[in-house]
Short mmCIF file of C-alpha atoms in Angstrom, two decimals:
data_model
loop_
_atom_site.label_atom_id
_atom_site.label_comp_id
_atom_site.label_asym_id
_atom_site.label_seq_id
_atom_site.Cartn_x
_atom_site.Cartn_y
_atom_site.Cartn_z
CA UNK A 1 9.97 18.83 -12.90
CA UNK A 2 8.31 21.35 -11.21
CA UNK A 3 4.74 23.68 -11.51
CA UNK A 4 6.55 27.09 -11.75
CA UNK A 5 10.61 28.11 -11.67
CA UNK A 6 10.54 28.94 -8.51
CA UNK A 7 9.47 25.57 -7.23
CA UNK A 8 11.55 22.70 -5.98
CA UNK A 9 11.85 19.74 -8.36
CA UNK A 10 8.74 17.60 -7.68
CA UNK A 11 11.26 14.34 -6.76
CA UNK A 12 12.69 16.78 -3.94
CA UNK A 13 8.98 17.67 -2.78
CA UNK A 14 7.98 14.27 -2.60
CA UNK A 15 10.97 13.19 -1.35
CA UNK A 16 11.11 15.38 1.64
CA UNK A 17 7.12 14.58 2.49
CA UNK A 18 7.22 10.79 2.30
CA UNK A 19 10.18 11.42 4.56
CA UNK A 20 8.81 13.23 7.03
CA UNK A 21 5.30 10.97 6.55
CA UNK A 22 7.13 8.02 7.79
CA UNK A 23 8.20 9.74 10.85
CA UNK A 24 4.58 10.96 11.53
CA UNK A 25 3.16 7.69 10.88
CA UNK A 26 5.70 5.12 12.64
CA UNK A 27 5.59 8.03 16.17
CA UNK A 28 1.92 7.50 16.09
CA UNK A 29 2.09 4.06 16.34
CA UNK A 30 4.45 3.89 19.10
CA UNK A 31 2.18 6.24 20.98
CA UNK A 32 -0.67 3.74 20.77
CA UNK A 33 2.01 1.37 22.48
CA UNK A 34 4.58 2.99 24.43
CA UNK A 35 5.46 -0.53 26.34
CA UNK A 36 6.55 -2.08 22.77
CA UNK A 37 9.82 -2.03 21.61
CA UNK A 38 10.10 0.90 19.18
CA UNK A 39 11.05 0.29 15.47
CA UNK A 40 13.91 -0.60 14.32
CA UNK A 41 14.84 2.06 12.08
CA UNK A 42 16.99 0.87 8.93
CA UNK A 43 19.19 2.98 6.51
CA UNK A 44 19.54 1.67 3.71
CA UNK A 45 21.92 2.61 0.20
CA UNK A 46 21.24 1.52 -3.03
CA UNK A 47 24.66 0.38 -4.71
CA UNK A 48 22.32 1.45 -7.89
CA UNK A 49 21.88 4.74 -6.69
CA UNK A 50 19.31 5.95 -3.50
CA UNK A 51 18.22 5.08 -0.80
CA UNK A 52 15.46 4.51 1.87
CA UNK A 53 14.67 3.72 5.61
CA UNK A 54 12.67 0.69 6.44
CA UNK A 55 10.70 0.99 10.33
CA UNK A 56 9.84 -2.24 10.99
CA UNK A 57 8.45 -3.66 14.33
CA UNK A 58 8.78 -6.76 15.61
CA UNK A 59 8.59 -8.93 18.87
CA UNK A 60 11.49 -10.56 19.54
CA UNK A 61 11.06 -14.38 19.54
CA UNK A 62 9.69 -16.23 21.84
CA UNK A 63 12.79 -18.99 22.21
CA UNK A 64 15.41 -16.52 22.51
CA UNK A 65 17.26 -14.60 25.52
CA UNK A 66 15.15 -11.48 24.70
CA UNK A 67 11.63 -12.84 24.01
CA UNK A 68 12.21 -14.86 26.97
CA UNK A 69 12.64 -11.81 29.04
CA UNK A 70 9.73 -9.95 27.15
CA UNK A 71 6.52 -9.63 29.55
CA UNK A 72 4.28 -7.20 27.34
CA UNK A 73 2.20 -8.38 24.51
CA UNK A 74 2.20 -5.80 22.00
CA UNK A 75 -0.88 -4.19 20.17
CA UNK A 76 1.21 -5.07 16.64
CA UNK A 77 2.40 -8.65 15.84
CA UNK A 78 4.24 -7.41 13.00
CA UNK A 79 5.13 -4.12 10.66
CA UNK A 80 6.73 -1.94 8.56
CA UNK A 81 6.82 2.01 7.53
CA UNK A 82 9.38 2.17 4.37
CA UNK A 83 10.49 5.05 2.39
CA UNK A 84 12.81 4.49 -0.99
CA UNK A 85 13.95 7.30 -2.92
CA UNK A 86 15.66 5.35 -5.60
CA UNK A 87 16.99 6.27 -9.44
CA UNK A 88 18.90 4.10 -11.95
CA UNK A 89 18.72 3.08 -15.54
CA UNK A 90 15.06 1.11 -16.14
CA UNK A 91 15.66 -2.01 -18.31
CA UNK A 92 13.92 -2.11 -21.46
CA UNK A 93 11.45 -5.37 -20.35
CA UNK A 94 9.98 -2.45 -17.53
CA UNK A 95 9.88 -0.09 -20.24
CA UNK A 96 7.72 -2.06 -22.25
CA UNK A 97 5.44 -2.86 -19.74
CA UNK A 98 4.74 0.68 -18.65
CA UNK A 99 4.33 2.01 -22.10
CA UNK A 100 0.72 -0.30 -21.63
CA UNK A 101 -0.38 2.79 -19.65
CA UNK A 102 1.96 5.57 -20.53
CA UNK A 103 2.67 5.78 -24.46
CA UNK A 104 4.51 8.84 -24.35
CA UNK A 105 7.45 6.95 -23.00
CA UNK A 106 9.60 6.78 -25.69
CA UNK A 107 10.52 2.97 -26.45
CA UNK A 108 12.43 1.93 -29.88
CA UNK A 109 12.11 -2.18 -29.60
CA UNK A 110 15.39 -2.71 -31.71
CA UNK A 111 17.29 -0.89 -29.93
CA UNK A 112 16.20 -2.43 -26.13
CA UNK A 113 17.57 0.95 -25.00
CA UNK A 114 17.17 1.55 -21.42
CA UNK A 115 15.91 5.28 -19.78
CA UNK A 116 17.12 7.18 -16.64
CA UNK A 117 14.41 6.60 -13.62
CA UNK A 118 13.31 8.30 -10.66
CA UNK A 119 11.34 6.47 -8.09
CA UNK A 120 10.20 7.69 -4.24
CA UNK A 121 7.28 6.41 -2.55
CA UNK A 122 6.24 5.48 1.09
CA UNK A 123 4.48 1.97 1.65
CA UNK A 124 3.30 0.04 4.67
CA UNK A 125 1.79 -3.16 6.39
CA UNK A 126 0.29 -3.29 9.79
CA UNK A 127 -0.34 -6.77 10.76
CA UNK A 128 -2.24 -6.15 14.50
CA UNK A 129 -1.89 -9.09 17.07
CA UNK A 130 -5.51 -9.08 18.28
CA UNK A 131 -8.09 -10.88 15.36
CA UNK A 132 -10.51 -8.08 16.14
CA UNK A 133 -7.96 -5.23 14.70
CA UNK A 134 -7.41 -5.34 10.87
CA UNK A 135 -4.52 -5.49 8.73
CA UNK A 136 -3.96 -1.97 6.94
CA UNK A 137 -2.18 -0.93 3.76
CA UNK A 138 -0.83 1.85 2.71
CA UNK A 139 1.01 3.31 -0.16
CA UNK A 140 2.20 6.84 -1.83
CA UNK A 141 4.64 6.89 -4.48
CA UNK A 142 5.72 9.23 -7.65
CA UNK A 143 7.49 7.94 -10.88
CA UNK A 144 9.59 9.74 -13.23
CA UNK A 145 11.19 9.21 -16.85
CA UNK A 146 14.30 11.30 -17.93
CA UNK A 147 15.99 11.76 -21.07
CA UNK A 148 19.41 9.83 -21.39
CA UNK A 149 21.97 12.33 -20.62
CA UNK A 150 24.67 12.77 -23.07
CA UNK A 151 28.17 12.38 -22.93
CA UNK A 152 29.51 15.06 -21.05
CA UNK A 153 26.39 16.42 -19.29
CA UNK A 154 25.99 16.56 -15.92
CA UNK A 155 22.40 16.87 -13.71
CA UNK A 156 19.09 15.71 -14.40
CA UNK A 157 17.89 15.04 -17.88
CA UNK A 158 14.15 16.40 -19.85
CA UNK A 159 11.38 14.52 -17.66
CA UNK A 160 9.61 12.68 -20.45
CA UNK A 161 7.02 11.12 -18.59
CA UNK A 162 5.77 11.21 -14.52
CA UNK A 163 2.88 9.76 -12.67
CA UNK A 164 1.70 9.25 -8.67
CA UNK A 165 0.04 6.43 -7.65
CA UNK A 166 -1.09 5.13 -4.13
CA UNK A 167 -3.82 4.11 -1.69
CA UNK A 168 -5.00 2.61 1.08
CA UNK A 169 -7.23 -0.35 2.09
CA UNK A 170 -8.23 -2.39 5.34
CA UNK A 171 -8.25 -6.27 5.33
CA UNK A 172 -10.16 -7.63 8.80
CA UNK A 173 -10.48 -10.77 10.52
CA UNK A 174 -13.51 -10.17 11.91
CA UNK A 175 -16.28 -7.43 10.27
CA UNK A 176 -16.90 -4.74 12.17
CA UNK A 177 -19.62 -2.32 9.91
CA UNK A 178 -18.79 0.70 11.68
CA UNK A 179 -14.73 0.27 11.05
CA UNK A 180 -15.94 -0.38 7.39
CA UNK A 181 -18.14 3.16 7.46
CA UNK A 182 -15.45 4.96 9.34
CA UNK A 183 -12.42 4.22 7.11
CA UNK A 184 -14.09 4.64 3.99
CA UNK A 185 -15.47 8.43 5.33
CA UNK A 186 -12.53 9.13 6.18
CA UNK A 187 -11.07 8.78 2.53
CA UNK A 188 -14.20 9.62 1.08
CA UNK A 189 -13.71 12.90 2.23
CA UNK A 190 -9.74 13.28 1.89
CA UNK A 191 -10.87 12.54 -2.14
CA UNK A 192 -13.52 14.74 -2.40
CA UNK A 193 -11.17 18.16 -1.37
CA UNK A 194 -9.83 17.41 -5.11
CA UNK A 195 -12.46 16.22 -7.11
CA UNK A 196 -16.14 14.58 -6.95
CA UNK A 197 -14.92 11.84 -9.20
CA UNK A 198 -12.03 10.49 -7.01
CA UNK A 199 -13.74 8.35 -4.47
CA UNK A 200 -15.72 6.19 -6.34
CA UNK A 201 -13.68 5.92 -9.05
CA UNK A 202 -11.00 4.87 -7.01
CA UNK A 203 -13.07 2.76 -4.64
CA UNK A 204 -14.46 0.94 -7.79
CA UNK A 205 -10.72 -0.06 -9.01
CA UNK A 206 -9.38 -0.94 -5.15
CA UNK A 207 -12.29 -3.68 -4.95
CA UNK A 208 -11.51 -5.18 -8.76
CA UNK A 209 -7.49 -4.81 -7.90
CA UNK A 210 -7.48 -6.19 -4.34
CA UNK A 211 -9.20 -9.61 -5.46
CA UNK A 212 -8.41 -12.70 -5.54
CA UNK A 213 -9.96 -14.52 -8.51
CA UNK A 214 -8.63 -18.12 -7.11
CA UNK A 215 -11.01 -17.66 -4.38
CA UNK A 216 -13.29 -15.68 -5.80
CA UNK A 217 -13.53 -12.96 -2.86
CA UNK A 218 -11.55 -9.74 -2.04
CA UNK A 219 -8.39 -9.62 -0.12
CA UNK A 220 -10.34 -7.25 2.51
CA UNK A 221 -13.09 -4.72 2.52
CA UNK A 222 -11.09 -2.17 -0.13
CA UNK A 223 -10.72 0.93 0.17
CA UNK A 224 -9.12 3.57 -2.64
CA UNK A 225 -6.37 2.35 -5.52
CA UNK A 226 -4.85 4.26 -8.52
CA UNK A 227 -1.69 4.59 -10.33
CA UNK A 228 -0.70 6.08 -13.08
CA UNK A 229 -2.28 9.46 -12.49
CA UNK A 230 -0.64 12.57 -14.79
CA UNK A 231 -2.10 14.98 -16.76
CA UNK A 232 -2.75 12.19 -19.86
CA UNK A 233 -6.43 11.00 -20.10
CA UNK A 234 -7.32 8.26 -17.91
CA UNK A 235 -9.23 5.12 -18.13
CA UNK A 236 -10.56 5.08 -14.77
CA UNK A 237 -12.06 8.38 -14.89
CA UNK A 238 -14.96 9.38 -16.76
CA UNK A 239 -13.59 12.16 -19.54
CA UNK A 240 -16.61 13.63 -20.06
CA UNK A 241 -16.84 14.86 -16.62
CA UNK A 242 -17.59 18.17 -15.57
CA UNK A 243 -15.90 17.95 -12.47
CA UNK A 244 -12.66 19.10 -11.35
CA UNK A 245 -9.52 16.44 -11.17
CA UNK A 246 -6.10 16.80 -10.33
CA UNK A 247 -4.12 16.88 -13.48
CA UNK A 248 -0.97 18.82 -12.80
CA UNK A 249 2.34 18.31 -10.83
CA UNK A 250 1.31 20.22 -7.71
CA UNK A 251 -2.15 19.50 -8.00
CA UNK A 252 -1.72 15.36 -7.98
CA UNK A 253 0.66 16.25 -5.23
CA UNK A 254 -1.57 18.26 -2.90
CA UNK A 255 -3.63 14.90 -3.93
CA UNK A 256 -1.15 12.61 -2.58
CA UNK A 257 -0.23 14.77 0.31
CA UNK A 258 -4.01 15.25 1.83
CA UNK A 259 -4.54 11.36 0.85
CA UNK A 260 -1.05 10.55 3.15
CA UNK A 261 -2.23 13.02 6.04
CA UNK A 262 -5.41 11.01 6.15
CA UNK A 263 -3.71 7.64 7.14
CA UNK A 264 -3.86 8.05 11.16
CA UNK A 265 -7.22 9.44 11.06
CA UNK A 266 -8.94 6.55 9.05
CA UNK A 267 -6.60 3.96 10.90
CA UNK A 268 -5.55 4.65 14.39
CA UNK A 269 -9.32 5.05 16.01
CA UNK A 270 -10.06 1.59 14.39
CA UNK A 271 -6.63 0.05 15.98
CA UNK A 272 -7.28 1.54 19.49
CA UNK A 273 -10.76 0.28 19.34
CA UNK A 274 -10.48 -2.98 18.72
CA UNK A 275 -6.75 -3.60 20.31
CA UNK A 276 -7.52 -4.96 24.12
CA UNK A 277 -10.72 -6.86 22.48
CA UNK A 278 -11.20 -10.05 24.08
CA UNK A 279 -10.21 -13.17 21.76
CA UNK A 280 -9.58 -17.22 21.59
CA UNK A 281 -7.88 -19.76 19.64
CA UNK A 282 -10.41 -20.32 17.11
CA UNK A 283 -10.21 -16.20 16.40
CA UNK A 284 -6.83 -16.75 16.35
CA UNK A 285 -6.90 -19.12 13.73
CA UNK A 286 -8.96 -17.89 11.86
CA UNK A 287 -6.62 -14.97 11.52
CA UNK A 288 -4.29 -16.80 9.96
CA UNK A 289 -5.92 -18.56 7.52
CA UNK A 290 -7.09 -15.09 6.63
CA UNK A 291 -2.99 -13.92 6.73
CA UNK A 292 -2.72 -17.02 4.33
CA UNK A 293 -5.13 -15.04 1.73
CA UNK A 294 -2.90 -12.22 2.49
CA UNK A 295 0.57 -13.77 0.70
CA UNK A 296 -1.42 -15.53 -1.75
CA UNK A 297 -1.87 -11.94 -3.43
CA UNK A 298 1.01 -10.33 -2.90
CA UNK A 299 2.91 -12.90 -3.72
CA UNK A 300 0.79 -13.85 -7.13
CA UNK A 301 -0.81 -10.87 -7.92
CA UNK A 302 0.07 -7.91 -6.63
CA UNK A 303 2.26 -5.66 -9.91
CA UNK A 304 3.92 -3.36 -7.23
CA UNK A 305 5.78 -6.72 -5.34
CA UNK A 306 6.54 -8.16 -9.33
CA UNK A 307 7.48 -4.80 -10.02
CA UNK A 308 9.97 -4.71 -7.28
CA UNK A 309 11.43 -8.01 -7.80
CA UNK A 310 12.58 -7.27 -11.45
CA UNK A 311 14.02 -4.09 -10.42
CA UNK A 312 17.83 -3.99 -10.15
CA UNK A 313 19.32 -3.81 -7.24
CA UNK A 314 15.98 -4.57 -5.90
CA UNK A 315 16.16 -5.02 -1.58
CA UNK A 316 14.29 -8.28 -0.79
CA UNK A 317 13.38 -8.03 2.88
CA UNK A 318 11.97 -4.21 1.90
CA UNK A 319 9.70 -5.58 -0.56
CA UNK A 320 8.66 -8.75 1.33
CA UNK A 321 7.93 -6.57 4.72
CA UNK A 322 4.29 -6.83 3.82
CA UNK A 323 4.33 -10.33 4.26
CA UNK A 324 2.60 -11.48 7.96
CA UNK A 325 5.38 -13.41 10.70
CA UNK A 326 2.93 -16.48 10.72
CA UNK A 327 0.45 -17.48 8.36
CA UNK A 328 -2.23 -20.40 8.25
CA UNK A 329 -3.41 -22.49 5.12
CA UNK A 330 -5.60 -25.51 5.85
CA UNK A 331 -6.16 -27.76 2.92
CA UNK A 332 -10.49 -27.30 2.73
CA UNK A 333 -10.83 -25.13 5.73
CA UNK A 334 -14.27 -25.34 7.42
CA UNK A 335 -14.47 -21.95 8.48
CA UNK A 336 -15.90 -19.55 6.84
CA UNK A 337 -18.32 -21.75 5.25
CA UNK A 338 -21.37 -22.33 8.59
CA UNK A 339 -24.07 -19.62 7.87
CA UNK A 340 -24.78 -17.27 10.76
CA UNK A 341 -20.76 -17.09 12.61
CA UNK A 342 -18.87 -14.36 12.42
CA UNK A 343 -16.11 -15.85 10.06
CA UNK A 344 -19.27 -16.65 7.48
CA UNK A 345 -20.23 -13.01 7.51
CA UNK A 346 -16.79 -11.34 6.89
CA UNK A 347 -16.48 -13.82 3.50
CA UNK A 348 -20.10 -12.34 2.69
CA UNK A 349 -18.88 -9.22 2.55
CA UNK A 350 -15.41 -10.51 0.59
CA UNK A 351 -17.47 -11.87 -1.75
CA UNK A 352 -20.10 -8.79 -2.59
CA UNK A 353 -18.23 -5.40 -2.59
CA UNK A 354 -20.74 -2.66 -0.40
CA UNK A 355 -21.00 0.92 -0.30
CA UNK A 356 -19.46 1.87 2.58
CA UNK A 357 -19.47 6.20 2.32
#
């Protein structure tokens, strides 16, 4: 699918961004720390049919030849930069559950027939070793539904149905209200090149999505979240609007590409900030109890980790790279929970989404 004939396909466009995206992203982070190991940089084929490069950093560990040799400590404990650029056959139980949002997907329950897929996106995890620096993540991704081919055709079937989804949100240790300002600006402003509505319609849905209702308090101080964005009508933007949105191909693209662009500018002046910040063991546990919130939604509420699980041919350590390397939970932690310390006032603000742009 593309905006005009003389366009690339949109899965080539996106394809060839998120690619060089990852590149842009992962160098800048190896800038920041030049003494770190670089990441590892891992090809990867689908047997399905794709493929994808995970960068993933990590310190070597501590007990072994090479982490016994190691004398830097590194700005990031743990991360990852992936790119897939997948395609297969979607099973009929992800049909069904997309058609929720998409109903022009055409779905005959009798005949639990599955539909040619298209998939590319970019997604990361930065897990910081200091408590001061935040956790940031990051995602950009395009979906597309083809017609079944039939027999004897070659190429790409009819797109029948296509959406982009994405965002980006920051999950401290420790509150920092200028970070908070800052990051959200920065987005804030990447949103408004493409429509007034954007930002706090997307803000709005990143602090109910990113939540976790066990707990009653967000996974982090949001951001901007949304999915599902095509040229249909959509629930989490007002329709009687008389602003501008993105609603076609090239549009939601320029969309995606100015919101991608926009990572190492809202991230990287918070990370360099708050890096070489001085810190203790209590900061450091408190860290990981907060890492410990962390898994609890990805791992029971976040749709894009189900989503990858129930895909075939799905690769594991890829989708579980946004896990953290060492997490904390303490059965009735104390902390948090004395009025006036710094740990208090970061669940204040977890519990009572702000304005932040």
């Amino acid at each position: 699918m593309s905006s005009s004939s003389s366009e690339k396909p949109m899965r080539q466009q996106v394809e060839e961004y998120i690619v060089s995206l990852q590149e842009s992203i992962v160098s800048g982070f190896e800038k920041i720390d030049p003494n770190a190991p670089k990441f590892k940089r891992d090809s990867w084929i689908r047997a399905q049919g794709g493929r994808g490069q995970s960068c993933v950093f990590a310190m070597p560990d501590p007990s072994s030849p090479a982490g016994k040799a190691n004398t830097h400590t590194s700005v990031l404990e743990k991360g990852g930069v992936n790119i897939s650029i997948v395609h297969g056959l979607l099973p009929p139980a992800a049909i069904k559950q997309m058609r929720a949002d998409h109903s022009s997907i055409p779905f005959d329950p009798e005949k639990e027939t599955s539909l040619p897929f298209f998939a590319a996106g970019l997604s990361l995890v930065i897990h910081p070793r200091n408590p001061n620096a935040p956790t940031v993540h990051a995602n950009y991704r395009y979906f597309e539904i083809t017609e079944p081919l039939k027999e004897g055709d070659t190429g790409q079937g009819k797109v029948m149905a296509w959406w982009f989804g994405g965002g980006c949100d920051l999950t401290p240790s420790y509150f920092f209200e200028e970070d908070a300002k800052h990051f959200h600006s920065v987005l804030k402003a990447g949103c408004d090149q493409h429509g007034a509505d954007l930002y706090p319609a997307f803000k709005k849905w990143c602090d109910e999505y990113f939540y976790l209702p066990h707990r009653q308090e967000a996974r982090g101080i949001g951001g901007i979240f949304f999915d599902d964005l095509s040229d249909e009508p959509h629930k989490h933007l007002p329709s009687g609007s008389s602003a501008p949105r993105p609603k076609t191909p090239s549009e939601l693209f320029a969309f995606i590409k100015t919101m991608g662009d926009s990572f190492g500018p809202s991230y990287f002046p918070i990370l360099t900030k708050r890096m070489s910040l001085p810190y203790d063991d209590h900061m450091r546990r408190w860290q990981l109890v907060r890492r410990g919130r962390y898994v609890e939604f990805n791992l029971v509420y976040d749709r894009g980790t189900k989503f990858g699980l129930m895909t075939p041919g799905a690769r594991i350590e890829s989708i579980l790279m946004s896990l953290p390397e060492v997490a904390r939970w303490e059965y009735m932690t104390e902390m948090g929970s004395e009025e006036g310390t710094e740990e208090w006032k970061l669940i204040q603000v977890l519990k009572t989404p702000r304005e932040w742009a």
